[in-house]
Every structure is written in C-alpha cells, then in structure tokens.
Coordinates of C-alpha atoms and ligand atoms in Angstrom, one line a residue:
X28 CA 7.2 -14.6 -11.0
X29 CA 4.0 -15.1 -13.2
X30 CA 6.0 -14.8 -16.3
X31 CA 8.3 -17.4 -15.3
X32 CA 5.7 -19.7 -14.1
X33 CA 3.9 -19.0 -17.8
X34 CA 7.3 -20.2 -19.2
X35 CA 7.3 -23.6 -17.6
X36 CA 9.8 -22.7 -14.6
X37 CA 9.2 -23.9 -11.0
X38 CA 9.2 -21.2 -8.3
X39 CA 11.0 -22.5 -5.3
X40 CA 11.4 -20.8 -1.7
X41 CA 14.2 -18.2 -1.5
X42 CA 16.2 -20.5 0.9
X43 CA 16.4 -23.3 -1.7
X44 CA 19.0 -23.4 -4.4
X45 CA 17.7 -21.9 -7.6
X46 CA 19.1 -21.5 -11.1
X47 CA 17.8 -17.9 -11.5
X48 CA 17.4 -15.3 -8.7
X49 CA 15.1 -12.4 -9.3
X50 CA 16.0 -9.5 -6.8
X51 CA 13.3 -7.0 -6.7
X52 CA 15.5 -4.0 -5.4
X53 CA 14.1 -1.1 -3.4
X54 CA 15.5 2.3 -3.1
X55 CA 13.0 4.0 -0.8
X56 CA 15.6 4.5 2.1
X57 CA 19.5 4.2 2.2
X58 CA 18.7 1.0 4.3
X59 CA 16.7 -0.5 1.4
X60 CA 19.7 0.3 -1.0
X61 CA 22.1 -1.6 1.4
X62 CA 19.6 -4.6 1.9
X63 CA 19.3 -4.9 -2.0
X64 CA 23.2 -5.1 -2.2
X65 CA 23.5 -7.6 0.5
X66 CA 20.8 -9.9 -1.0
X67 CA 22.4 -9.9 -4.4
X68 CA 25.8 -11.2 -2.6
X69 CA 23.8 -13.7 -0.6
X70 CA 22.1 -15.4 -3.4
X71 CA 25.4 -15.9 -5.2
X72 CA 26.7 -17.7 -2.1
X73 CA 23.7 -20.0 -2.1
X74 CA 24.4 -20.9 -5.8
X75 CA 27.6 -19.5 -7.5
X76 CA 26.4 -20.6 -11.0
X77 CA 23.0 -19.2 -10.7
X78 CA 21.7 -16.4 -12.8
X79 CA 21.1 -13.1 -10.8
X80 CA 18.7 -10.7 -12.1
X81 CA 18.2 -7.2 -10.4
X82 CA 15.0 -5.3 -11.2
X83 CA 12.9 -2.6 -9.4
X84 CA 13.5 1.1 -8.3
X85 CA 17.2 0.7 -7.1
X86 CA 18.0 -0.3 -10.6
X87 CA 16.2 2.7 -12.2
X88 CA 18.2 5.3 -10.0
X89 CA 21.4 3.5 -9.6
X90 CA 22.1 1.6 -12.8
X91 CA 26.0 2.5 -12.5
X92 CA 26.5 1.5 -8.9
X93 CA 24.8 -1.9 -9.6
X94 CA 26.9 -2.4 -12.9
X95 CA 30.0 -2.4 -10.7
X96 CA 28.7 -5.6 -8.7
X97 CA 30.2 -8.4 -10.7
X98 CA 27.6 -10.8 -9.4
X99 CA 24.7 -9.4 -11.4
X100 CA 24.3 -11.0 -14.7
X101 CA 21.1 -9.1 -15.6
X102 CA 20.1 -5.5 -14.9
X103 CA 16.7 -4.5 -15.9
X104 CA 14.7 -1.3 -15.8
X105 CA 11.0 -1.0 -15.0
X106 CA 10.2 -0.8 -18.6
X107 CA 12.2 -4.2 -19.4
X108 CA 10.6 -6.2 -16.7
X109 CA 7.7 -7.4 -18.4
X110 CA 10.4 -9.2 -21.0
X111 CA 12.2 -10.5 -17.9
X112 CA 12.0 -14.4 -19.3
X113 CA 13.4 -13.3 -22.8
X114 CA 16.3 -11.6 -21.2
X115 CA 17.1 -14.5 -19.1
X116 CA 16.9 -16.9 -22.0
X117 CA 19.2 -14.5 -24.2
X118 CA 21.7 -14.5 -21.1
X119 CA 21.7 -18.4 -21.0
X120 CA 22.7 -18.3 -24.7
X121 CA 25.4 -15.9 -24.7
X122 CA 26.5 -15.8 -21.0
X123 CA 27.1 -12.1 -21.3
X124 CA 26.0 -9.5 -18.9
X125 CA 22.9 -7.6 -20.1
X126 CA 22.0 -4.3 -18.9
X127 CA 18.9 -2.6 -20.1
X128 CA 17.4 0.2 -18.3
X129 CA 15.2 2.7 -20.2
X130 CA 14.3 6.1 -18.8
X131 CA 10.4 6.3 -17.7
X132 CA 8.5 9.2 -19.6
X133 CA 5.2 10.8 -18.4
X134 CA 3.4 9.0 -21.2
X135 CA 4.2 5.7 -20.2
X136 CA 1.4 3.3 -19.5
X137 CA 0.7 1.0 -16.4
X138 CA 2.7 -2.0 -16.9
X139 CA 0.5 -5.0 -16.9
X140 CA 2.1 -8.1 -16.0
X141 CA -1.1 -10.1 -16.3
X142 CA -3.3 -11.3 -13.5
X143 CA -0.9 -11.2 -10.7
X144 CA -2.1 -10.6 -7.2
X145 CA -0.7 -10.9 -3.9
X146 CA -3.4 -13.2 -2.3
X147 CA -3.7 -14.3 1.4
X148 CA -6.6 -16.9 2.0
X149 CA -9.1 -14.6 1.7
X150 CA -7.9 -11.2 1.3
X151 CA -6.1 -10.0 -2.0
X152 CA -3.6 -7.2 -2.5
X153 CA -4.4 -5.4 -5.7
X154 CA -2.2 -2.9 -7.3
X155 CA -4.0 -0.2 -9.1
X156 CA -1.4 2.4 -9.6
X157 CA 2.3 3.0 -10.0
X158 CA 4.6 6.0 -10.0
X159 CA 4.2 9.5 -8.6
X160 CA 4.2 13.1 -9.7
X161 CA 4.4 14.8 -6.5
X162 CA 8.2 15.0 -5.8
X163 CA 7.9 15.3 -2.0
X164 CA 11.4 16.8 -1.1
X165 CA 12.6 13.6 1.1
X166 CA 11.4 10.9 -1.5
X167 CA 13.3 9.3 -4.4
X168 CA 10.1 7.4 -5.7
X169 CA 9.2 9.7 -8.6
X170 CA 12.8 9.3 -9.9
X171 CA 12.9 5.6 -9.2
X172 CA 9.3 4.5 -10.3
X173 CA 8.5 7.2 -13.0
X174 CA 5.2 9.2 -13.3
X175 CA 1.6 8.2 -12.4
X176 CA 0.5 5.3 -14.2
X177 CA -3.1 4.1 -13.4
X178 CA -4.1 0.6 -14.2
X179 CA -7.2 0.7 -16.6
X180 CA -10.4 -0.1 -14.8
X181 CA -11.4 -2.9 -17.0
X182 CA -8.2 -4.9 -16.1
X183 CA -8.8 -4.2 -12.5
X184 CA -12.3 -5.4 -12.5
X185 CA -11.5 -8.5 -14.5
X186 CA -8.9 -9.5 -12.0
X187 CA -11.2 -8.9 -9.0
X188 CA -14.1 -10.8 -10.7
X189 CA -11.6 -13.7 -11.2
X190 CA -10.4 -14.0 -7.8
X191 CA -13.5 -13.6 -6.2
X192 CA -14.8 -16.7 -8.2
X193 CA -12.0 -18.6 -6.4
X194 CA -13.0 -17.6 -3.0
X195 CA -11.6 -14.0 -2.2
X196 CA -13.8 -11.9 -0.2
X197 CA -11.6 -8.9 0.5
X198 CA -9.6 -6.8 -1.6
X199 CA -6.9 -4.2 -0.6
X200 CA -6.3 -1.4 -3.1
X201 CA -2.8 -0.3 -3.1
X202 CA -0.5 1.9 -5.4
X203 CA 2.4 4.3 -4.9
X204 CA 0.2 7.1 -4.7
X205 CA -3.3 6.0 -4.7
X206 CA -4.9 9.4 -4.2
X207 CA -3.6 10.2 -7.9
X208 CA -5.4 7.3 -9.4
X209 CA -6.9 8.1 -12.8
X210 CA -5.3 11.6 -13.1
X211 CA -3.1 10.3 -16.0
X212 CA -5.9 8.9 -18.0
X213 CA -6.5 12.3 -19.9
X214 CA -3.0 12.5 -21.2
X215 CA -2.1 8.8 -21.7
X216 CA -2.3 6.8 -24.9
X217 CA -5.3 4.7 -23.9
X218 CA -5.0 1.5 -25.8
X219 CA -8.6 -0.1 -26.9
X220 CA -10.4 -1.1 -24.0
X221 CA -13.8 -1.6 -25.5
X222 CA -13.3 -2.7 -29.0
X223 CA -16.3 -1.2 -30.2
X224 CA -15.3 2.2 -29.2
X225 CA -12.4 4.3 -30.7
X226 CA -9.5 5.5 -28.7
X227 CA -11.0 9.0 -28.6
X228 CA -14.2 7.5 -27.1
X229 CA -12.2 5.6 -24.3
X230 CA -10.3 8.5 -23.5
X231 CA -13.5 10.4 -23.0
X232 CA -15.0 7.8 -20.8
X233 CA -11.6 7.7 -18.7
X234 CA -10.9 11.5 -18.5
X235 CA -12.8 12.2 -15.2
X236 CA -12.6 8.4 -13.8
X237 CA -10.8 8.5 -10.3
X238 CA -10.4 6.2 -7.3
X239 CA -14.2 6.9 -6.1
X240 CA -15.4 5.7 -9.6
X241 CA -13.3 2.8 -9.4
X242 CA -14.8 1.9 -5.9
X243 CA -18.1 2.2 -7.1
X244 CA -17.5 -0.4 -9.7
X245 CA -15.7 -2.9 -7.4
X246 CA -18.5 -2.5 -4.9
X247 CA -20.9 -4.0 -7.6
X248 CA -19.0 -7.3 -7.7
X249 CA -21.2 -9.8 -6.0
X250 CA -18.7 -11.8 -4.4
X251 CA -16.5 -9.5 -3.0
X252 CA -17.6 -8.5 0.5
X253 CA -15.0 -6.0 1.6
X254 CA -12.8 -3.3 0.0
X255 CA -10.0 -1.9 2.0
X256 CA -8.0 1.1 1.0
X257 CA -4.3 1.7 1.0
X258 CA -2.7 5.1 2.1
X259 CA -4.7 8.2 1.1
X260 CA -3.5 11.8 1.2
X261 CA -5.8 14.5 2.9
X262 CA -6.4 16.1 -0.4
X263 CA -8.6 13.4 -1.4
X264 CA -10.9 13.5 1.4
X265 CA -13.3 15.9 -0.2
X266 CA -17.1 16.1 0.9
X267 CA -18.1 14.4 -2.5
X268 CA -15.6 11.6 -1.9
X269 CA -16.6 10.8 1.6
X270 CA -20.3 11.1 0.8
X271 CA -19.9 8.7 -2.0
X272 CA -17.7 6.4 -0.1
X273 CA -20.3 6.0 2.7
X274 CA -22.7 4.8 0.1
X275 CA -20.6 1.9 -0.6
X276 CA -21.6 -0.7 2.0
X277 CA -18.4 -2.9 1.2
X278 CA -15.7 -0.2 1.9
X279 CA -14.4 -0.9 5.3
X280 CA -14.1 1.8 7.8
X281 CA -10.2 1.8 8.2
X282 CA -8.3 4.7 6.6
X283 CA -4.6 5.0 6.5
X284 CA -3.8 8.7 5.9
X285 CA -0.3 9.6 4.6
X286 CA 0.4 12.8 6.8
X287 CA 3.8 13.0 7.5
X288 CA 3.5 16.1 9.7
X289 CA 0.7 18.0 11.7
X290 CA 2.8 21.4 10.9
X291 CA 2.1 23.6 8.0
X292 CA 5.6 24.9 7.8
X293 CA 7.1 21.6 7.8
X294 CA 4.7 20.3 5.2
X295 CA 5.6 23.1 3.1
X296 CA 9.4 22.1 3.2
X297 CA 8.3 18.7 2.6
X298 CA 6.4 19.9 -0.6
X299 CA 3.3 18.3 0.7
X300 CA 0.3 19.9 -1.0
X301 CA -2.0 20.5 2.2
X302 CA -2.1 22.3 5.5
X303 CA -2.6 21.2 9.1
X304 CA -5.9 22.7 9.0
X305 CA -6.8 20.5 6.0
X306 CA -5.6 17.6 7.8
X307 CA -8.2 18.4 10.8
X308 CA -11.0 19.0 8.2
X309 CA -10.4 15.6 6.5
X310 CA -10.3 13.8 9.7
X311 CA -13.6 15.3 10.7
X312 CA -15.2 14.5 7.3
X313 CA -14.2 10.8 7.7
X314 CA -15.7 10.5 11.1
X315 CA -18.9 12.3 10.2
X316 CA -19.7 9.5 7.9
X317 CA -17.9 6.7 9.5
X318 CA -18.3 7.2 13.1
X319 CA -16.3 4.1 14.2
X320 CA -13.5 4.4 11.8
X321 CA -10.1 3.4 12.7
X322 CA -7.7 6.3 11.4
X323 CA -4.1 5.6 11.1
X324 CA -1.4 7.7 9.9
X325 CA 2.4 7.8 8.8
X326 CA 4.4 10.6 10.5
X327 CA 8.1 11.6 9.7
X328 CA 9.8 13.3 12.9
X329 CA 13.2 15.1 12.7
X330 CA 12.7 16.5 9.0
X331 CA 15.5 19.1 8.4
X332 CA 14.5 22.2 10.2
X333 CA 11.7 20.7 12.5
X334 CA 11.9 22.9 15.6
X335 CA 10.6 22.0 19.0
X336 CA 7.5 24.1 18.2
X337 CA 6.9 22.7 14.9
X338 CA 7.0 19.1 16.3
X339 CA 4.7 20.2 19.2
X340 CA 2.3 21.5 16.7
X341 CA 2.3 17.9 15.0
X342 CA 1.8 16.3 18.4
X343 CA -1.0 18.4 19.4
X344 CA -2.7 18.0 16.1
X345 CA -2.4 14.2 16.5
X346 CA -4.0 14.7 20.0
X347 CA -6.9 16.4 18.5
X348 CA -7.8 14.0 15.8
X349 CA -6.9 10.9 17.9
X350 CA -5.7 8.6 15.5
X351 CA -5.9 5.0 16.5
X352 CA -2.4 4.3 15.4
X353 CA 0.6 6.4 14.2
X354 CA 3.3 4.8 12.2
X355 CA 6.3 6.8 13.1
X356 CA 9.5 7.2 10.8
X357 CA 12.6 9.0 11.9
X358 CA 13.6 11.1 8.9
X359 CA 16.8 9.6 7.4
X360 CA 18.6 11.3 4.3
X361 CA 17.9 10.0 1.1
X362 CA 20.8 10.7 -1.4
X363 CA 19.7 12.5 -4.5
X364 CA 16.7 14.3 -2.9
X365 CA 16.2 18.0 -2.0
X366 CA 15.8 17.5 1.6
X367 CA 19.2 15.5 1.7
X368 CA 20.9 18.9 1.3
X369 CA 18.8 21.2 3.4
X370 CA 20.2 23.0 6.3
X371 CA 19.4 22.3 10.0
X372 CA 19.4 18.5 9.9
X373 CA 18.1 17.2 13.0
X374 CA 20.4 15.4 15.8
X375 CA 19.6 11.5 16.0
X376 CA 18.8 12.0 19.8
X377 CA 16.1 14.4 19.2
X378 CA 14.6 12.2 16.4
X379 CA 14.5 9.4 19.0
X380 CA 12.7 11.6 21.5
X381 CA 10.2 12.8 19.3
X382 CA 9.6 9.3 17.9
X383 CA 9.2 7.8 21.4
X384 CA 6.7 10.6 22.3
X385 CA 4.4 9.8 19.4
X386 CA 4.9 6.0 19.9
X387 CA 3.6 6.6 23.3
X388 CA 0.6 8.5 22.1
X389 CA -0.2 5.8 19.6
X390 CA -0.1 2.9 22.2
X391 CA -2.3 5.0 24.3
X392 CA -4.9 5.4 21.7
X393 CA -4.7 1.8 20.4
X394 CA -5.4 0.6 23.8
X395 CA -8.4 3.2 24.2
X396 CA -9.7 1.9 20.8
X397 CA -9.4 -1.7 21.9
X398 CA -11.0 -1.2 25.1
X399 CA -13.9 0.5 23.6
X400 CA -14.7 -2.6 21.5
X401 CA -15.3 -4.6 24.5
X402 CA -18.9 -5.2 25.0
X403 CA -19.7 -4.4 21.3
X404 CA -20.9 -6.8 18.6
X405 CA -18.5 -6.7 15.7
X406 CA -18.6 -8.2 12.1
X407 CA -15.5 -10.3 11.7
X408 CA -14.2 -11.9 8.5
X409 CA -12.6 -15.2 9.8
X410 CA -9.2 -16.0 8.3
X411 CA -7.5 -18.6 9.9
X412 CA -7.3 -21.2 12.9
X413 CA -4.5 -20.4 15.3
X414 CA -4.5 -23.2 18.0
X415 CA -8.0 -23.3 19.6
X416 CA -8.9 -20.0 18.4
X417 CA -10.3 -19.0 15.1
X418 CA -8.9 -15.5 14.0
X419 CA -10.2 -12.8 11.7
X420 CA -10.4 -8.9 11.3
X421 CA -13.1 -6.6 11.9
X422 CA -14.0 -4.0 9.2
X423 CA -11.9 -1.4 11.2
X424 CA -9.1 -3.9 11.1
X425 CA -9.0 -5.2 14.5
X426 CA -7.8 -8.8 15.1
X427 CA -10.7 -10.8 16.8
X428 CA -10.4 -14.6 18.0
X429 CA -13.1 -16.8 19.0
X430 CA -12.7 -20.3 20.7
X431 CA -13.7 -22.7 17.8
X432 CA -12.1 -25.7 16.3
X433 CA -12.1 -26.4 12.5
X434 CA -15.1 -24.1 12.3
X435 CA -17.1 -23.7 9.0
X436 CA -16.8 -20.2 9.7
X437 CA -13.3 -20.0 8.1
X438 CA -13.4 -17.5 5.2
X439 CA -17.0 -16.5 6.4
X440 CA -18.3 -13.2 8.0
X441 CA -20.1 -13.5 11.3
X442 CA -20.7 -11.2 14.3
X443 CA -18.8 -11.5 17.5
X444 CA -19.6 -10.1 21.0
X445 CA -16.3 -8.9 22.3
X446 CA -15.5 -10.0 25.9
X447 CA -12.2 -8.7 26.4
X448 CA -9.0 -7.1 25.2
X449 CA -5.9 -9.0 25.2
X450 CA -2.9 -7.1 24.3
X451 CA -3.6 -6.1 20.8
X452 CA -6.3 -8.7 20.2
X453 CA -10.0 -8.9 21.1
X454 CA -11.6 -12.2 22.3
X455 CA -15.2 -12.9 21.9
X456 CA -18.1 -15.2 21.2
X457 CA -20.2 -15.7 18.2
X458 CA -23.2 -13.6 18.4
X459 CA -25.6 -14.9 15.6
X460 CA -28.7 -13.1 16.5
X461 CA -27.4 -9.8 17.5
X462 CA -26.9 -6.9 15.3
X463 CA -23.2 -5.5 15.1
X464 CA -22.9 -2.1 16.6
X465 CA -19.5 -1.3 15.3
X466 CA -17.9 -1.5 12.1
X467 CA -20.0 -1.4 8.8
X468 CA -23.0 -3.3 9.8
X469 CA -24.3 -4.0 6.5
X470 CA -21.4 -6.1 5.7
X471 CA -22.5 -8.7 8.0
X472 CA -25.2 -11.3 8.3
X473 CA -27.0 -9.1 10.9
X474 CA -29.6 -6.5 9.9
Ligands
SF4_523 S1 3.7 11.3 -2.6 FE1 5.5 12.2 -2.0 S2 6.4 10.5 -0.3 FE2 4.5 9.6 -1.6 S3 5.5 8.6 -3.4 FE3 4.9 10.5 -4.1 S4 6.8 11.8 -3.7 FE4 7.1 10.0 -2.6

C-alpha cells in the first residue's frame, strides 16, 4: 500500500470500486487458501476491468493453482512484492499476465518496504521478523514465507522513534517467529548499517543481538510508554531473558505463549522443541518476575495420534499453570505438511469435545482473572471514547472503562480503581492519587 501511495495512487476502501486490487493471500490453513480464491473472484465482480494482483504466502506455495485462475493479472512472490508498482505499470502497458515468483533462500534479507506500520490511535504493530526455520509438522509457513529474516535494529528503532513523535505510546512487536529474532544475523549478508563501520564490524555487532537486546533498545525511546510482545515460545523464557525483561519498565506484563500442546509426546510429533516440563518452568519464571502477568496461549486439539491420555496431560498442565485465556484451534489438515499424512487422524466430534473442554477452562480463568481485578487500582492507557465511557487497556491487556466525556485523558495513561467486572470489561473510576496495585506500576503517573 505504502508503495502505491508513494507513487501517487489513492487508496480506497475495499468496498469501493478500484482500478487495482492487491490481494494479500494467506495459506496458514486450507480455509485461508479458499478465502484467498474467493476474494479474487469477488474483486473481479466489483470491477471487471480492474487489475488483480495476488501476492503473499499462498502465491509462494501454490503458484500453479493461481496461474489457472484467469481473473488474476499479476502473480508476485514475496521477493517481488517490493517492486509491485513497477510490475503493475508494466502490466498496464502490455496488458499481458505477469507471473514472477522467486524461491526464498536462507540468505535472503528482511524485505524492507519503508516505514510501514499498522497503527491504531495510540498503539502501533511493528513487524520485526519474517519467516521461520522450525518446520513444525502441521505448518506450511516455512515453505511459504522462507527462512528467518530479522529486521535490522536500526531500522526498527528509527521507525518507532518516528511514530512516537507522532503520538504513538504503545508498540506491539510481531513476527512469524518472534523468538527467532536475530538468530539469522550471523549468516546473512548484513548491509551497511553504520556507514563508518565495515560489513564485518556490523556483523560482529549483530552476531549475538537477540530479541532481549532489541527490547532494551526500544525501552530507551523516551516517548514510548508501553511495549507489548507477540507470541513467544517457551524456549526463549530463560532466567536471563526474564530477569533482563523485568528490568525494562515499559514491557507489559501480558505474555502470549505459543504452546500448541501440554503433552511431551504430542509436542514431539508436532516437532516442537520443548517438553511439557519446560512449559511449566517457563510459566513459573514469568510469574516469579511478573506476579500479575496475564498469560495466554495457543493450543491445538486433535493433532494426529492425540489419545485421551495425551489430551488429559495437556488439560491438567493448563490447569496447573492457570492461563488467563486459551486460544483453542481444532487441528485441520494442511496439504503439503508431514502431519497431513500421519496416521490416526482424529475424528471431528472428538476435536469438538476437546475444544469445548478447553474453552470452558479458559472462560473460567478469564472470569476469575477479571474478578481478581475488582477493588484494585490499575494503570490504563486510554484509547477511545465509546458513548459515555472512555476505554483503554491495562498493562496486562484488560479492557477498562470509566465514565468520562471528551476527556483530556484520551491517549494518556492514568490510574483507575476498579469497581466491578462487566462481562469481559472492567468498570472503574479515575484514582489520581492512589498507587496502582496491579500491572507494572512504574508505567503510570503513580509512584
Ligand atoms: S514455529 Fe512452527 S508453527 Fe510457528 S511458523 Fe514456524 S513452523 Fe509454523
């Protein structure tokens, strides 16, 4: 989008008639594949003369299938995406279908598309990494997105400094595999970062630079007040990592763990690199340094071969570590993966049953977590006016609302004394003079 804006194009809403439609295809699940194909057909119905460009992961793994769809004019791979405007202009001249999809290689760099960030009013989502080397047996992403490519810290810091000058106070760091951030610097061709240094010197500087180093650097940006992290794997939650993390006053105490299962045998079949025991240790480490942390996790139920006993091990582990929310996914076959051809695929009814059981647990813990907030004073970053309420989030990602109209507090951080829980939201009153009791207290105006 940024590339088109820079070239003088106007960006319109998806429902409006456009001359060029760019479909960013996804291939994480078979349903995502289907949606990508449906979207392509839909835009052609909106404007039969429009140019339809398909980019993204589905293109990278299923180029031949997309070539068969006559409605697509341009099919561009991940590497070609940065030249999207050039390709569109070429097409406009010749009006001949263009297909250009290069293979991804381990040495490829992170593709910088300029300073692009998804921003809400006062929160910005910053992508710091792409690709994955892990090859979990159920996942197509390493084939679709290529190997780990970390964005250079200088570029990330520059982007965050810029948006913080425009009023953004909270950043959310995301990536395909955030845990792997920096692991590729040692073997990639590092372009000149600091012009006074040679490529070798730059390489030396980045060789051991990891997610925690980046967080320490972002924490120093004065106008950024909160830093959130996307999914983390238990493997990154070492004593050193959590201890250093706990010293960064802007890091929010909300951690989403990519667990997938709580049973060591199932994890092995998934090709995940940790055990159930290590999950428990990781959760305990987080709680040691962040006592009020909200822990959430992704769990897949019904993975091939998951017996009742294995599922129960997951269930019991989740009960012990008491997450505040569980995102449950019923395993679905992803063509082209190892798990798709594994024996003992699980019946849909069993998946449904296991999913319901985990969702029940999740709802119970979410309610308990919310109720535990009642009577506490929490630090809230106010984001929007919703009717008579001003709404925002706590450091551990609870939605809080206070009665206030057109308050000067929008985009500000303040303390709120929680009076009651209303469904998934907390209702309270401003508590200017009180110290906050939950969440990371040094983020607020209180001391
Ligand atoms: S870590 Fe596993 S699930 Fe996550 S992107 Fe990589 S291969 Fe896929």
